[in-house]
């Protein structure tokens, strides 16, 4: 196995075995060999989270282990975050991000925030369980061009629709929306009148650039 494959395997293993120290060390090893942080997140840490999801789905592990794995994933992302940051002085635009009301899943949103920050956007992460009005209020206050909202459960998807509705009610026409999360689909986003759907962190920057170029 080459050096790069070894580091990717360690990143994956760190999440699979919820080993926070290994996640940090492997992330540092990735930086030492000049691995692209985006690749390390998607192909290393992210693959580990895929297998955690799979084991959880099949009842082989339970919520505490999933939570521990997510902490390892976040520890790894934390090491990469400063290196994802674009050195450009001018922000490409302000983005408001959050997980919708009633939903506490945050890992995917953190990945998306990391990619957007890395590409030069100023991202305000409102956290989890965010109400539609909190999204709208923050967008107004910070002068955002885009709201991104994550929903991981079928029961909380409606939070994305409420954001689109509230923007219309408030006649805010210059703020675009992008939605994602395990239960979110392109069809759903189209049906609620959202501007874009995105299936993964690796694609988000390209999607956002297309979306905002039409402003
Ligand atoms: C980790 C996890 C948890 C962790 C969350 C920890 C944290 N800090 O986030 C914990 C243990 C707390 C948890 C709790 C619960 N969970 Co949970 N959880 C998961 C799990 C296993 C993985 C999610 C994850 O982090 N994936 C890794 C990330 C990187 O991927 P991702 O989230 O999909 O994000 C990527 C893309 O979707 C996209 N994306 C995501 N958001 C956004 C946003 C935008 C704007 C864009 C552009 C893109 C984008 O980009 C991301 C990066 O590539 C999923 C299973 C699954 N397959 O998704 C269940 C899952 C989401 N959970 C589920 C459930 C039911 C729950 C609980 C209700 C369980 C319970 N009985 O208590 C609670 C929720 C309580 C609540 N009110 O929210 C169900 C939802 C079922 C449904 N269809 O509604 C799932 C699908 C598991 C299942 N198969 O049953 N969970």
PDB file of C-alpha atoms and ligand atoms in Angstrom, residues 42 49 53 56-57 63 66-67 70 97 102-108 111-112 148-150 152-154 178-183 198-201 204, ligand 1:
ATOM      1  CA  UNK A  42     -14.373  12.631   1.301  1.00  0.00           C
ATOM      2  CA  UNK A  49     -18.807   7.422   8.156  1.00  0.00           C
ATOM      3  CA  UNK A  53     -24.046   4.322   8.610  1.00  0.00           C
ATOM      4  CA  UNK A  56     -25.963   1.222  12.174  1.00  0.00           C
ATOM      5  CA  UNK A  57     -28.569   0.470   9.527  1.00  0.00           C
ATOM      6  CA  UNK A  63     -26.471   5.341  18.574  1.00  0.00           C
ATOM      7  CA  UNK A  66     -22.491   6.457  15.889  1.00  0.00           C
ATOM      8  CA  UNK A  67     -22.137   9.547  18.037  1.00  0.00           C
ATOM      9  CA  UNK A  70     -19.150  11.427  14.445  1.00  0.00           C
ATOM     10  CA  UNK A  97     -26.101  27.406   7.039  1.00  0.00           C
ATOM     11  CA  UNK A 102     -36.323  19.446  15.072  1.00  0.00           C
ATOM     12  CA  UNK A 103     -33.219  17.877  13.543  1.00  0.00           C
ATOM     13  CA  UNK A 104     -29.918  17.524  15.383  1.00  0.00           C
ATOM     14  CA  UNK A 105     -27.788  15.877  12.654  1.00  0.00           C
ATOM     15  CA  UNK A 106     -24.813  18.127  11.995  1.00  0.00           C
ATOM     16  CA  UNK A 107     -21.920  16.150  10.537  1.00  0.00           C
ATOM     17  CA  UNK A 108     -22.896  16.545   6.883  1.00  0.00           C
ATOM     18  CA  UNK A 111     -18.558  19.020   5.891  1.00  0.00           C
ATOM     19  CA  UNK A 112     -20.482  21.347   3.574  1.00  0.00           C
ATOM     20  CA  UNK A 148     -28.217  26.281   2.959  1.00  0.00           C
ATOM     21  CA  UNK A 149     -30.246  23.913   5.092  1.00  0.00           C
ATOM     22  CA  UNK A 150     -29.655  20.301   5.998  1.00  0.00           C
ATOM     23  CA  UNK A 152     -31.659  14.175   7.667  1.00  0.00           C
ATOM     24  CA  UNK A 153     -35.082  12.906   8.639  1.00  0.00           C
ATOM     25  CA  UNK A 154     -38.320  12.502   6.695  1.00  0.00           C
ATOM     26  CA  UNK A 178     -29.636  25.140  -1.464  1.00  0.00           C
ATOM     27  CA  UNK A 179     -30.764  21.990   0.327  1.00  0.00           C
ATOM     28  CA  UNK A 180     -29.295  18.610   1.181  1.00  0.00           C
ATOM     29  CA  UNK A 181     -29.213  15.753   3.665  1.00  0.00           C
ATOM     30  CA  UNK A 182     -29.933  12.039   3.544  1.00  0.00           C
ATOM     31  CA  UNK A 183     -33.711  12.357   3.023  1.00  0.00           C
ATOM     32  CA  UNK A 198     -26.752  18.977  -3.592  1.00  0.00           C
ATOM     33  CA  UNK A 199     -25.993  15.370  -2.716  1.00  0.00           C
ATOM     34  CA  UNK A 200     -22.531  15.726  -1.166  1.00  0.00           C
ATOM     35  CA  UNK A 201     -19.899  18.076   0.149  1.00  0.00           C
ATOM     36  CA  UNK A 204     -21.320  21.789  -3.165  1.00  0.00           C
TER      37      UNK A 204
HETATM   38  C1  LIG B   1     -24.690  10.145  12.699  1.00  0.00           C
HETATM   39  C2  LIG B   1     -26.180   9.921  12.861  1.00  0.00           C
HETATM   40  C3  LIG B   1     -26.765  10.362  14.050  1.00  0.00           C
HETATM   41  C4  LIG B   1     -26.016  11.096  15.143  1.00  0.00           C
HETATM   42  C5  LIG B   1     -25.863  12.578  14.750  1.00  0.00           C
HETATM   43  C6  LIG B   1     -24.579  13.195  15.334  1.00  0.00           C
HETATM   44  C7  LIG B   1     -24.323  14.582  14.812  1.00  0.00           C
HETATM   45  N1  LIG B   1     -23.635  15.360  15.611  1.00  0.00           N
HETATM   46  O1  LIG B   1     -24.712  14.953  13.699  1.00  0.00           O
HETATM   47  C8  LIG B   1     -26.967  10.886  16.370  1.00  0.00           C
HETATM   48  C9  LIG B   1     -26.514   9.637  17.081  1.00  0.00           C
HETATM   49  C10 LIG B   1     -27.047  12.034  17.387  1.00  0.00           C
HETATM   50  C11 LIG B   1     -28.301  10.634  15.664  1.00  0.00           C
HETATM   51  C12 LIG B   1     -29.522  10.816  16.269  1.00  0.00           C
HETATM   52  C13 LIG B   1     -30.732  10.459  15.685  1.00  0.00           C
HETATM   53  N2  LIG B   1     -30.907   9.854  14.471  1.00  0.00           N
HETATM   54 CO1  LIG B   1     -29.495   9.634  13.182  1.00  0.00          CO
HETATM   55  N3  LIG B   1     -28.236   9.098  11.908  1.00  0.00           N
HETATM   56  C14 LIG B   1     -26.947   9.267  11.832  1.00  0.00           C
HETATM   57  C15 LIG B   1     -26.421   8.536  10.554  1.00  0.00           C
HETATM   58  C16 LIG B   1     -25.926   7.156  10.979  1.00  0.00           C
HETATM   59  C17 LIG B   1     -25.320   9.211   9.769  1.00  0.00           C
HETATM   60  C18 LIG B   1     -25.584  10.665   9.372  1.00  0.00           C
HETATM   61  C19 LIG B   1     -24.269  11.286   8.997  1.00  0.00           C
HETATM   62  O2  LIG B   1     -23.680  12.040   9.763  1.00  0.00           O
HETATM   63  N4  LIG B   1     -23.724  10.926   7.829  1.00  0.00           N
HETATM   64  C20 LIG B   1     -22.411  11.391   7.347  1.00  0.00           C
HETATM   65  C21 LIG B   1     -22.556  12.730   6.632  1.00  0.00           C
HETATM   66  C22 LIG B   1     -21.169  13.177   6.144  1.00  0.00           C
HETATM   67  O3  LIG B   1     -23.421  12.542   5.520  1.00  0.00           O
HETATM   68  P1  LIG B   1     -24.785  13.366   5.302  1.00  0.00           P
HETATM   69  O4  LIG B   1     -25.345  13.803   6.591  1.00  0.00           O
HETATM   70  O5  LIG B   1     -25.645  12.643   4.364  1.00  0.00           O
HETATM   71  O6  LIG B   1     -24.269  14.716   4.582  1.00  0.00           O
HETATM   72  C23 LIG B   1     -23.765  14.770   3.256  1.00  0.00           C
HETATM   73  C24 LIG B   1     -24.847  15.012   2.198  1.00  0.00           C
HETATM   74  O7  LIG B   1     -26.131  14.532   2.567  1.00  0.00           O
HETATM   75  C25 LIG B   1     -24.810  16.467   1.923  1.00  0.00           C
HETATM   76  N5  LIG B   1     -25.558  17.383   2.791  1.00  0.00           N
HETATM   77  C26 LIG B   1     -26.007  17.224   4.051  1.00  0.00           C
HETATM   78  N6  LIG B   1     -26.586  18.327   4.498  1.00  0.00           N
HETATM   79  C27 LIG B   1     -26.484  19.246   3.527  1.00  0.00           C
HETATM   80  C28 LIG B   1     -26.920  20.564   3.477  1.00  0.00           C
HETATM   81  C29 LIG B   1     -26.699  21.307   2.334  1.00  0.00           C
HETATM   82  C30 LIG B   1     -27.137  22.730   2.298  1.00  0.00           C
HETATM   83  C31 LIG B   1     -26.042  20.706   1.231  1.00  0.00           C
HETATM   84  C32 LIG B   1     -25.815  21.515   0.027  1.00  0.00           C
HETATM   85  C33 LIG B   1     -25.616  19.372   1.272  1.00  0.00           C
HETATM   86  C34 LIG B   1     -25.841  18.656   2.429  1.00  0.00           C
HETATM   87  O8  LIG B   1     -23.423  16.763   2.062  1.00  0.00           O
HETATM   88  C35 LIG B   1     -22.910  16.032   3.184  1.00  0.00           C
HETATM   89  C36 LIG B   1     -21.432  15.798   3.010  1.00  0.00           C
HETATM   90  O9  LIG B   1     -21.143  14.997   1.895  1.00  0.00           O
HETATM   91  C37 LIG B   1     -27.737   8.461   9.695  1.00  0.00           C
HETATM   92  C38 LIG B   1     -27.786   7.355   8.653  1.00  0.00           C
HETATM   93  C39 LIG B   1     -27.584   7.865   7.253  1.00  0.00           C
HETATM   94  N7  LIG B   1     -27.403   6.911   6.376  1.00  0.00           N
HETATM   95  O10 LIG B   1     -27.614   9.037   6.963  1.00  0.00           O
HETATM   96  C40 LIG B   1     -28.803   8.347  10.798  1.00  0.00           C
HETATM   97  C41 LIG B   1     -30.235   8.813  10.512  1.00  0.00           C
HETATM   98  C42 LIG B   1     -30.241  10.131   9.745  1.00  0.00           C
HETATM   99  N8  LIG B   1     -30.744   9.037  11.869  1.00  0.00           N
HETATM  100  C43 LIG B   1     -32.000   8.694  12.002  1.00  0.00           C
HETATM  101  C44 LIG B   1     -32.758   8.805  13.212  1.00  0.00           C
HETATM  102  C45 LIG B   1     -34.168   8.245  13.169  1.00  0.00           C
HETATM  103  C46 LIG B   1     -32.207   9.426  14.354  1.00  0.00           C
HETATM  104  C47 LIG B   1     -32.900   9.621  15.710  1.00  0.00           C
HETATM  105  C48 LIG B   1     -34.385  10.030  15.688  1.00  0.00           C
HETATM  106  C49 LIG B   1     -32.682   8.309  16.469  1.00  0.00           C
HETATM  107  C50 LIG B   1     -33.362   8.125  17.800  1.00  0.00           C
HETATM  108  N9  LIG B   1     -34.201   7.132  17.801  1.00  0.00           N
HETATM  109  O11 LIG B   1     -33.105   8.877  18.729  1.00  0.00           O
HETATM  110  C51 LIG B   1     -32.031  10.725  16.345  1.00  0.00           C
HETATM  111  C52 LIG B   1     -32.456  12.140  15.866  1.00  0.00           C
HETATM  112  C53 LIG B   1     -32.906  13.083  16.842  1.00  0.00           C
HETATM  113  C54 LIG B   1     -33.213  14.423  16.162  1.00  0.00           C
HETATM  114  N10 LIG B   1     -34.204  15.118  16.654  1.00  0.00           N
HETATM  115  O12 LIG B   1     -32.589  14.838  15.180  1.00  0.00           O
HETATM  116  C55 LIG B   1     -32.569   8.125  10.694  1.00  0.00           C
HETATM  117  C56 LIG B   1     -33.560   9.046   9.974  1.00  0.00           C
HETATM  118  C57 LIG B   1     -34.676   8.225   9.343  1.00  0.00           C
HETATM  119  C58 LIG B   1     -35.631   9.040   8.551  1.00  0.00           C
HETATM  120  N11 LIG B   1     -35.755   8.686   7.288  1.00  0.00           N
HETATM  121  O13 LIG B   1     -36.252   9.943   9.023  1.00  0.00           O
HETATM  122  C59 LIG B   1     -31.257   7.766   9.900  1.00  0.00           C
HETATM  123  C60 LIG B   1     -31.411   7.866   8.370  1.00  0.00           C
HETATM  124  C61 LIG B   1     -30.851   6.318  10.307  1.00  0.00           C
HETATM  125  C62 LIG B   1     -31.859   5.258   9.868  1.00  0.00           C
HETATM  126  N12 LIG B   1     -31.629   4.609   8.762  1.00  0.00           N
HETATM  127  O14 LIG B   1     -32.813   5.021  10.541  1.00  0.00           O
HETATM  128  N13 LIG B   1     -28.098  10.207  14.385  1.00  0.00           N
END
